[in-house]
Coordinates of C-alpha atoms and ligand atoms in Angstrom, one line a residue:
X228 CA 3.8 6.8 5.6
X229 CA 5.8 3.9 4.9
X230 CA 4.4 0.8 3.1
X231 CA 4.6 -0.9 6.1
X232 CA 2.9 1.4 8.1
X233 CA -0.3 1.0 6.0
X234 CA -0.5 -2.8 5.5
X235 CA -3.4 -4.4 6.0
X236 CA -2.7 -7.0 8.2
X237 CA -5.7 -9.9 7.5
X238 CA -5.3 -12.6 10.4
X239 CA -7.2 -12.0 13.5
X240 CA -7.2 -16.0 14.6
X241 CA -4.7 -18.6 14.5
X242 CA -6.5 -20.8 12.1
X243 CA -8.4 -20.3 9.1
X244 CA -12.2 -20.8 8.4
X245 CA -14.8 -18.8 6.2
X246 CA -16.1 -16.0 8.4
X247 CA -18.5 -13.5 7.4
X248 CA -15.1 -10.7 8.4
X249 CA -17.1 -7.8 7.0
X250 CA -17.6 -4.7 9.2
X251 CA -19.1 -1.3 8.8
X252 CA -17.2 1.5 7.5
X253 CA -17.6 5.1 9.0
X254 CA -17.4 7.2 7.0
X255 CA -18.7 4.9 4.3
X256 CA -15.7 4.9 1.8
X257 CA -15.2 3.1 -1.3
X258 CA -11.7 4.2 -1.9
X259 CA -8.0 4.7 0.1
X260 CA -5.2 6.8 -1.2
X261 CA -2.2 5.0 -0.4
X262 CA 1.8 5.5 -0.3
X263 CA 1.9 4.2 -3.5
X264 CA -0.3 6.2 -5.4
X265 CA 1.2 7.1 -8.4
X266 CA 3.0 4.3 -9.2
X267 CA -0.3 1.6 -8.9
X268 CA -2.0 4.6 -10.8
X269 CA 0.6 4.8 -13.6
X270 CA 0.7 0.8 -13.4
X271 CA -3.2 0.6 -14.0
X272 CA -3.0 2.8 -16.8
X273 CA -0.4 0.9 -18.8
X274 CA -2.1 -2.1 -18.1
X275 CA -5.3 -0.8 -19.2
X276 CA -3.6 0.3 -22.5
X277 CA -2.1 -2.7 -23.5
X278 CA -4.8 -5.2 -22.7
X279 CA -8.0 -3.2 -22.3
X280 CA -10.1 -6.5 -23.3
X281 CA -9.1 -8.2 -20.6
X282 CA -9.2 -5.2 -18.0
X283 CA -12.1 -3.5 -19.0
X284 CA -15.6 -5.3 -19.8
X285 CA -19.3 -4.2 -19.2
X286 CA -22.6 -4.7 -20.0
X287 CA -24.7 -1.7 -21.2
X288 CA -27.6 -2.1 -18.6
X289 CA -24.8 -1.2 -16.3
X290 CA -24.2 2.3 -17.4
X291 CA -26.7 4.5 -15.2
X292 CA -24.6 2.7 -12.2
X293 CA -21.4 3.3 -13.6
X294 CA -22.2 7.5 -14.2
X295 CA -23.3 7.1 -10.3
X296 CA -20.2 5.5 -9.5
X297 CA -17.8 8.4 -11.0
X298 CA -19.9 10.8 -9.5
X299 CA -19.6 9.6 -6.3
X300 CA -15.9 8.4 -6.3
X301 CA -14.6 11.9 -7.5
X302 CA -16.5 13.5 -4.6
X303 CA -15.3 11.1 -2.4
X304 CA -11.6 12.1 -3.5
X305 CA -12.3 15.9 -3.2
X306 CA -14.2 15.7 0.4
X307 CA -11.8 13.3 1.9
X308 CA -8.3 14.2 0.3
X309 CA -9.0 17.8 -0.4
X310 CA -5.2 18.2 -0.6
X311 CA -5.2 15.8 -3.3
X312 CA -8.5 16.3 -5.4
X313 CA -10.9 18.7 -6.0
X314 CA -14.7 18.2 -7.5
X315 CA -16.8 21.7 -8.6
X316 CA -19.6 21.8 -10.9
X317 CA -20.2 24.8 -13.4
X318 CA -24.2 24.9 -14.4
X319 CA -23.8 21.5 -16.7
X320 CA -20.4 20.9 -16.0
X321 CA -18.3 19.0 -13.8
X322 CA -14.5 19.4 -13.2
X323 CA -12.0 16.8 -11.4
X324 CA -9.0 17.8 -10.6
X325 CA -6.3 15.3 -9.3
X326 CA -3.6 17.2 -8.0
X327 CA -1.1 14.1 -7.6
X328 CA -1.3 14.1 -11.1
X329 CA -1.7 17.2 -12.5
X330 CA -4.5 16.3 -14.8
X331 CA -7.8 17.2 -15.0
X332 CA -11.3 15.9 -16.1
X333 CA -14.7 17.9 -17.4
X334 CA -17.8 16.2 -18.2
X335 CA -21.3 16.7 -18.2
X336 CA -23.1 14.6 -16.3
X337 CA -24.7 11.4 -17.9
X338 CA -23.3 12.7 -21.6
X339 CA -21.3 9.7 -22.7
X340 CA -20.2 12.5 -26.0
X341 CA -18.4 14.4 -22.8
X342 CA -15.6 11.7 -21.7
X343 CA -13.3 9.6 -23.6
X344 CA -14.0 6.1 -21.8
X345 CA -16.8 4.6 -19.9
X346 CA -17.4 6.4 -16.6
X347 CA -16.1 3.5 -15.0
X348 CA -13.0 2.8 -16.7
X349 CA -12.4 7.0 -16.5
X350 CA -12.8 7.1 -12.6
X351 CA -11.0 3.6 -11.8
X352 CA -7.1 5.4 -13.6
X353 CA -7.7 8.1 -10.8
X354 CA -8.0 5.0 -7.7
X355 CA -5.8 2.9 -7.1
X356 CA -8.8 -0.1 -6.7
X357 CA -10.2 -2.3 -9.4
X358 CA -13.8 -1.5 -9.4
X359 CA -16.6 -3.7 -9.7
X360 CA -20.4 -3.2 -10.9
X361 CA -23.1 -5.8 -9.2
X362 CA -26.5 -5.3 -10.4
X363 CA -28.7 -6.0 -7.7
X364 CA -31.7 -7.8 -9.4
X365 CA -34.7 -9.5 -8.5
X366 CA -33.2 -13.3 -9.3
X367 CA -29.7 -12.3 -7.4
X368 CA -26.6 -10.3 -7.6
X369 CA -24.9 -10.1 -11.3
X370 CA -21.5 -8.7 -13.1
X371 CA -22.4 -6.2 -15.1
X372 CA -19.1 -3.7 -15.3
X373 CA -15.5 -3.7 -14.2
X374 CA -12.1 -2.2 -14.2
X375 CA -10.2 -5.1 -13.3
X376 CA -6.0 -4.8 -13.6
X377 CA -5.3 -6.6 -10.3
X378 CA -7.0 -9.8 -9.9
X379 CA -5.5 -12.6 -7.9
X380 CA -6.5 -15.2 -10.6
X381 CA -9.0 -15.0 -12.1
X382 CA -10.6 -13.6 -15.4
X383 CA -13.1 -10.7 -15.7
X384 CA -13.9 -12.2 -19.4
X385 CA -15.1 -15.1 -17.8
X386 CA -17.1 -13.8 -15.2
X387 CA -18.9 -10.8 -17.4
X388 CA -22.3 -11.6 -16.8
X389 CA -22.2 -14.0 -14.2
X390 CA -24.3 -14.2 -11.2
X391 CA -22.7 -14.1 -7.5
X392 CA -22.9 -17.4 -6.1
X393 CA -21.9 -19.2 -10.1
X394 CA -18.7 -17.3 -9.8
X395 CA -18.1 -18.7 -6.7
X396 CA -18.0 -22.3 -7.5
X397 CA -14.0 -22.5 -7.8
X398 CA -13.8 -22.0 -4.0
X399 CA -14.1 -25.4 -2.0
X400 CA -16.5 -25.9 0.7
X401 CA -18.1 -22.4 -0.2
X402 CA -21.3 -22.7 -1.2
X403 CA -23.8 -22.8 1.8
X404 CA -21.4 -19.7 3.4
X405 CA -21.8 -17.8 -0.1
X406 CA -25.6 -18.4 -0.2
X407 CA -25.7 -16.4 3.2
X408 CA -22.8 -13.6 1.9
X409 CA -25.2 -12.8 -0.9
X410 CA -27.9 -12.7 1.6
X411 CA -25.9 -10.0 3.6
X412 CA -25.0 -7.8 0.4
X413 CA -28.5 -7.8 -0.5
X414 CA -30.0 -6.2 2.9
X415 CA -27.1 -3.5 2.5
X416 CA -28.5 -0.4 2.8
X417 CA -28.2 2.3 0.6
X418 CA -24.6 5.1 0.9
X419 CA -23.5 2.4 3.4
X420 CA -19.8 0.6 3.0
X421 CA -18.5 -2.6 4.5
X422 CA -15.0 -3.7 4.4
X423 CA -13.8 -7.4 4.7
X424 CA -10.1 -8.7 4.1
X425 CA -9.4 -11.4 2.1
X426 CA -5.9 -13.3 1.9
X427 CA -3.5 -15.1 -0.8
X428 CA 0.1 -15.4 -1.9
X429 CA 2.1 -14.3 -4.6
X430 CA 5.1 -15.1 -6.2
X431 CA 7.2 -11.7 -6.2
X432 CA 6.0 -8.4 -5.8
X433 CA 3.4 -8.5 -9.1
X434 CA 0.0 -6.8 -8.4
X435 CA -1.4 -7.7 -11.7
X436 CA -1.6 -11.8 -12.1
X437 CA -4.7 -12.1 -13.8
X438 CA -5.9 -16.0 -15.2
X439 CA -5.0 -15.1 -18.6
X440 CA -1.0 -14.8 -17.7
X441 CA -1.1 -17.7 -15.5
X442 CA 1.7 -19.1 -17.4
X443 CA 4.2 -16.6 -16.6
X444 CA 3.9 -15.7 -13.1
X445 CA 2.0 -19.3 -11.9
X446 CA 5.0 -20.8 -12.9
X447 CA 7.8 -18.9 -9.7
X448 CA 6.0 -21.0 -7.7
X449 CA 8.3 -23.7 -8.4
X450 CA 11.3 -21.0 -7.4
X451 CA 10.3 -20.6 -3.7
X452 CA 12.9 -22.6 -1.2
X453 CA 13.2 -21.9 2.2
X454 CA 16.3 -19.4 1.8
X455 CA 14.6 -16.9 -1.1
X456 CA 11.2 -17.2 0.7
X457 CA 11.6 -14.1 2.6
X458 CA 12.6 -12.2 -0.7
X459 CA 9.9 -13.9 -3.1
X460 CA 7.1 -14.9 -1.2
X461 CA 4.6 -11.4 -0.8
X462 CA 1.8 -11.7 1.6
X463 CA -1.4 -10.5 -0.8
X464 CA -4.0 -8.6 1.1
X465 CA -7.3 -6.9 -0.5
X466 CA -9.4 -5.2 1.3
X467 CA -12.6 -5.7 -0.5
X468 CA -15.6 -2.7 0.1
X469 CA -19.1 -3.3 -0.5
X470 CA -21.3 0.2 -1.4
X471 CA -25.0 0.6 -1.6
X472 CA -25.0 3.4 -4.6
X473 CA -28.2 5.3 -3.8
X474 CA -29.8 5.6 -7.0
X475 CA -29.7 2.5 -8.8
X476 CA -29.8 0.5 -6.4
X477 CA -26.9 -1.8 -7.3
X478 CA -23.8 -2.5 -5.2
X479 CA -20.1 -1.1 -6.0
X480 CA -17.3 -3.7 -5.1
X481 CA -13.9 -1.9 -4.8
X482 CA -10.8 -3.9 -4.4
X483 CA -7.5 -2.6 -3.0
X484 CA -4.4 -5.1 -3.6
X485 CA -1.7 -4.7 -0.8
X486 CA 1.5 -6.7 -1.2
X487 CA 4.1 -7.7 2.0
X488 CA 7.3 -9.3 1.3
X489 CA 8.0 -12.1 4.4
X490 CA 10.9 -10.3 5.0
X491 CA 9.3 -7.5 6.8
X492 CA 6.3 -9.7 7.5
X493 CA 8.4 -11.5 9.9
X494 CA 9.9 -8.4 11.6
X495 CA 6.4 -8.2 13.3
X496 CA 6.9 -11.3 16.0
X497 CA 2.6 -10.9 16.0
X498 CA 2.3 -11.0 12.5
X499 CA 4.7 -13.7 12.4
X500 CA 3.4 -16.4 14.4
X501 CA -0.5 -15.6 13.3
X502 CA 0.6 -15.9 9.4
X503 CA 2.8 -19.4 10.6
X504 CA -0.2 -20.8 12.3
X505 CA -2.7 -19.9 9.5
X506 CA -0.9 -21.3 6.7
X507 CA 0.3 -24.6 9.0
X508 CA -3.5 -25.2 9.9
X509 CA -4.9 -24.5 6.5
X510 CA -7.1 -27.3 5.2
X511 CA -5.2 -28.8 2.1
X512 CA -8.1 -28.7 -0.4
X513 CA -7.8 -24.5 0.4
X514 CA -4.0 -24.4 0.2
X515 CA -4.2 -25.9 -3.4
X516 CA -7.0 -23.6 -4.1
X517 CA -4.5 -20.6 -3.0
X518 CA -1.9 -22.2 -5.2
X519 CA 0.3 -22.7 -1.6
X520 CA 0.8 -26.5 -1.7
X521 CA 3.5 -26.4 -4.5
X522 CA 5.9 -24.9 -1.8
X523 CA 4.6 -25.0 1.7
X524 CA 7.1 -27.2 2.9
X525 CA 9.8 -24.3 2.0
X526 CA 7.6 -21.5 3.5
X527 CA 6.9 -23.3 6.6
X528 CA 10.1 -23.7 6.5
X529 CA 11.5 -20.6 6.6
X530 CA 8.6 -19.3 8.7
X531 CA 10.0 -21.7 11.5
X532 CA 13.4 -20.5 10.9
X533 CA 12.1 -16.7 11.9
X534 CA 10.3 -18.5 15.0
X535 CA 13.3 -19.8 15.8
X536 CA 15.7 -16.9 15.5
X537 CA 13.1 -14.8 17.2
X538 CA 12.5 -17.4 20.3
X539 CA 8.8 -17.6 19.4
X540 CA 7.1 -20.5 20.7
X541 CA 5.3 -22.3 18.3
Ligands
HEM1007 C1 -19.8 -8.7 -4.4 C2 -18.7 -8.8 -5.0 C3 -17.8 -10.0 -5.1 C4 -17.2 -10.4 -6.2 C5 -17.4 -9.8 -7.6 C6 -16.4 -11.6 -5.9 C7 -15.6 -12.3 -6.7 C8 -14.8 -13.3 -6.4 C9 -13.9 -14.0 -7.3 C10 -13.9 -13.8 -8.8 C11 -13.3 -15.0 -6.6 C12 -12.2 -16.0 -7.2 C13 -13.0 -17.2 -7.7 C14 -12.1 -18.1 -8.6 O1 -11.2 -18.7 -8.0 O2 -12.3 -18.1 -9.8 C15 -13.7 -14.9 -5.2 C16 -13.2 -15.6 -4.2 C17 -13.6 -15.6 -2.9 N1 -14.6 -14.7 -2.5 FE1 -15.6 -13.3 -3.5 N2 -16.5 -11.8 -4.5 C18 -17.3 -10.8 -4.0 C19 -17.6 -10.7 -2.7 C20 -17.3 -11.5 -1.7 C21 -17.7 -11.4 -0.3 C22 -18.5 -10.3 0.3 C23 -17.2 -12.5 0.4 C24 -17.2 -12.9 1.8 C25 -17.8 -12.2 2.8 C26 -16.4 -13.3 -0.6 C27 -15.7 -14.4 -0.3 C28 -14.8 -15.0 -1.1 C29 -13.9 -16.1 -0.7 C30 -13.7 -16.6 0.7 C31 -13.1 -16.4 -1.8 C32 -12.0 -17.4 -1.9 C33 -10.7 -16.5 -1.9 C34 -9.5 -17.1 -1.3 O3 -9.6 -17.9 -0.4 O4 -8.4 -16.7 -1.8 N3 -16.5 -12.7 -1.8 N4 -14.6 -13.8 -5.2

């Protein structure tokens, strides 16, 4: 299936506003196994190798939910991509296989001696999502673990801990809508999945662009004009899964970073004038949020130019 094929396209309106977009997923899945598999696996893994600190972080009240977690994730792989993965147990012992990969992993259940990194940082290098732990306690909805190696921004060192409306506070406007997310994710009932979409933009095709390198990728936003946008500006879609695990009650977050290019963006006349329309009508205290002000004149710009050649209306 081609990349194209597969994307995630976000924009159901023509105009932007925070909506509650999350629906029910059946079957309740926390993970997809995209084209690109092996090479966001492989990219994960370096990532995690070179900056672990700043991918990796948990708390230790977090690590019944984490052993639920892999548990659940590899038998998620085997049921649903049986071509792919396979799960058995033998008495004590559990084996994963990942076929893509050719690798294999045995552990006994809930025997941290068994594995060679947390549970969560061992399941998240066989997805290709970063994977987030919310405790679900009685005074709200906290951070407790993730495997974070694609974030769009932001820091998992600065969020380790933090409860689910505080690390909301960068977002403008969003506090009275966040108060009534949390509300949602707290009546989620348990082995059920939603999935929302949530939007941004990045500067070349880079999945990882975490707060901490800011300075190096932040900085191509000066680059965009209207003739390179097509070729530098990617479309940044996750599609964001919220999990009830069973046992322990808390939620699993699971994040799955898609990237467009406008170039074959705008080869989809639909896709075309939706994107135009939302980033023309964006209110301008979200588009510096996003980072978009610095060059929306050039990607309006060349979004028109695509209208044009097209014979879209506007
Ligand atoms: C439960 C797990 C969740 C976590 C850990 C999480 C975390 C975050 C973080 C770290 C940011 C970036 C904040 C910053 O700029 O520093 C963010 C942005 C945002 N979140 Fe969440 N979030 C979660 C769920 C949700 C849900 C379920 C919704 C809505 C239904 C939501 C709506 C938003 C929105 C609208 C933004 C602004 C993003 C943008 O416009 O680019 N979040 N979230």
């Amino acid at each position: 299936m081609s990349s194209k094929v597969e994307f995630p396209f976000p924009f159901t309106s023509d105009h932007y506003e925070y909506t509650n977009n999350s629906s029910p997923l059946i079957p309740a899945r926390t993970v997809t196994v995209s084209s690109n598999y092996v090479e966001e696996v492989r990219l994960k893994r370096k990532l995690l190798e070179e900056n672990h600190e700043r991918c990796y972080r948990s708390l230790p009240i977090s690590l019944e939910s984490q052993w639920e977690t892999l548990l659940l994730v590899f038998r998620e792989l085997a049921t649903y991509e049986p071509e792919h993965f396979s799960f058995k147990r033998r008495g004590n012992t559990y084996v994963f296989t990942n076929h893509l990969l050719q690798e294999e992993e045995t552990f006994v259940y809930r025997d941290h001696s068994s594995i060679d990194f947390e549970p969560l940082d061992l399941v998240g290098r066989h997805v290709q999502e970063d994977l987030i732990v919310m405790g679900d306690r009685h005074d709200g909805l906290f951070l407790e673990a993730g495997q974070l190696c694609f974030p769009s921004n932001w820091s998992l060192t600065f969020v380790l801990g933090m409860e689910f409306k505080t690390i909301h506070t960068p977002v403008p406007a969003i506090a009275e809508f966040i108060e009534k997310v949390e509300r949602f994710i707290t009546r989620i009932r348990p082995n059920t999945a939603w999935e929302r979409k949530n939007w941004s933009i990045t500067i070349s095709h880079k999945l990882d662009t975490p707060l901490e390198t800011y300075s190096d990728w932040g900085k191509l936003r000066y680059h965009v004009t209207k003739e390179n946008a097509g070729e530098l500006v990617n479309l940044r879609v996750e599609v964001q899964r919220l999990f009830r695990l069973p046992v322990t009650n808390d939620i699993l977050f699971s994040i799955h970073t898609y990237l467009l290019p406008l170039n074959e963006l705008v080869a989809n006349d639909d896709w075309l004038k939706k994107f135009y329309t939302n980033v023309k009508t964006l209110p301008q205290e979200l588009a510096d949020y996003k980072g978009i002000s610095l060059y929306k004149p050039e990607l309006l710009g060349f979004l028109e130019k695509a209208l044009k050649r097209r014979k879209i209306e506007r």
